[in-house]
XYZ file of C-alpha atoms in Angstrom:
84
model
C -22.151 -2.977 23.941
C -18.550 -4.178 24.378
C -15.600 -1.719 23.998
C -13.969 -3.290 20.949
C -9.967 -3.205 20.780
C -7.938 -2.416 17.468
C -6.677 -6.154 17.490
C -10.619 -7.355 17.164
C -11.105 -4.739 14.477
C -8.539 -5.207 12.380
C -9.229 -9.033 12.493
C -12.871 -8.822 11.852
C -12.030 -6.679 8.663
C -9.225 -9.356 7.499
C -11.356 -12.050 8.295
C -14.581 -10.931 6.291
C -12.452 -9.282 3.289
C -10.113 -12.189 2.780
C -13.112 -15.008 3.484
C -11.066 -16.455 6.222
C -13.483 -18.710 8.243
C -13.037 -18.923 12.413
C -12.582 -22.622 12.063
C -10.132 -21.933 9.992
C -7.820 -19.787 11.636
C -8.578 -22.157 14.786
C -7.623 -25.220 12.921
C -4.509 -23.856 11.476
C -3.585 -22.116 14.971
C -4.511 -25.315 16.704
C -6.830 -23.725 19.235
C -10.589 -23.753 19.870
C -12.995 -22.421 17.470
C -14.668 -20.353 21.030
C -11.230 -18.285 21.520
C -11.077 -16.976 17.932
C -14.993 -16.420 18.510
C -14.012 -14.560 21.790
C -11.176 -12.339 19.612
C -14.016 -11.898 17.000
C -16.428 -10.761 19.427
C -14.739 -8.355 21.550
C -11.938 -9.870 23.726
C -8.773 -8.797 22.706
C -5.753 -11.317 21.925
C -2.395 -10.946 24.087
C 0.384 -10.233 22.198
C 1.803 -13.330 21.902
C -1.374 -14.417 20.496
C -1.715 -11.613 18.286
C 1.832 -13.168 16.849
C 0.232 -16.854 16.595
C -2.396 -15.228 14.570
C -0.264 -13.422 12.565
C 1.855 -16.704 11.332
C -1.454 -18.431 11.153
C -3.364 -16.095 8.869
C 0.135 -15.939 6.634
C -0.310 -19.704 6.122
C -4.265 -19.073 5.104
C -3.561 -16.288 2.901
C 0.284 -13.914 3.145
C -1.893 -11.215 1.251
C -4.687 -11.449 4.351
C -1.188 -11.511 6.806
C 0.037 -7.970 5.359
C -2.773 -6.408 5.631
C -3.618 -7.646 9.129
C -0.029 -6.492 9.871
C -0.657 -2.873 8.013
C -3.966 -2.294 9.111
C -3.010 -3.010 13.113
C 0.387 -1.403 13.293
C -0.666 1.127 10.978
C -3.296 2.309 12.852
C -0.888 2.760 15.816
C 1.519 4.577 14.201
C -0.902 7.028 12.626
C -2.617 7.497 16.305
C 1.227 8.146 17.727
C 1.807 10.899 15.078
C -1.585 12.433 15.867
C -0.424 12.730 19.743
C 3.335 14.387 18.816
């Protein structure tokens, strides 16, 4: 089984919760659905791709974009606090 990263987990959750299809995200980003599928199934996006993804999600659903950022970055902050 693939070791799924934080970005992939967050993307899965947000797309499911806000009912955003892979096709919709890909079209909004101007990329192929295959690229979105790779992120969804375990290939973590780069920092630049995460920024572009966030902008596209915001165009589709501002609430989903807020949730994506909070879940993705909030988890990072929680992890750092646990290590201190």
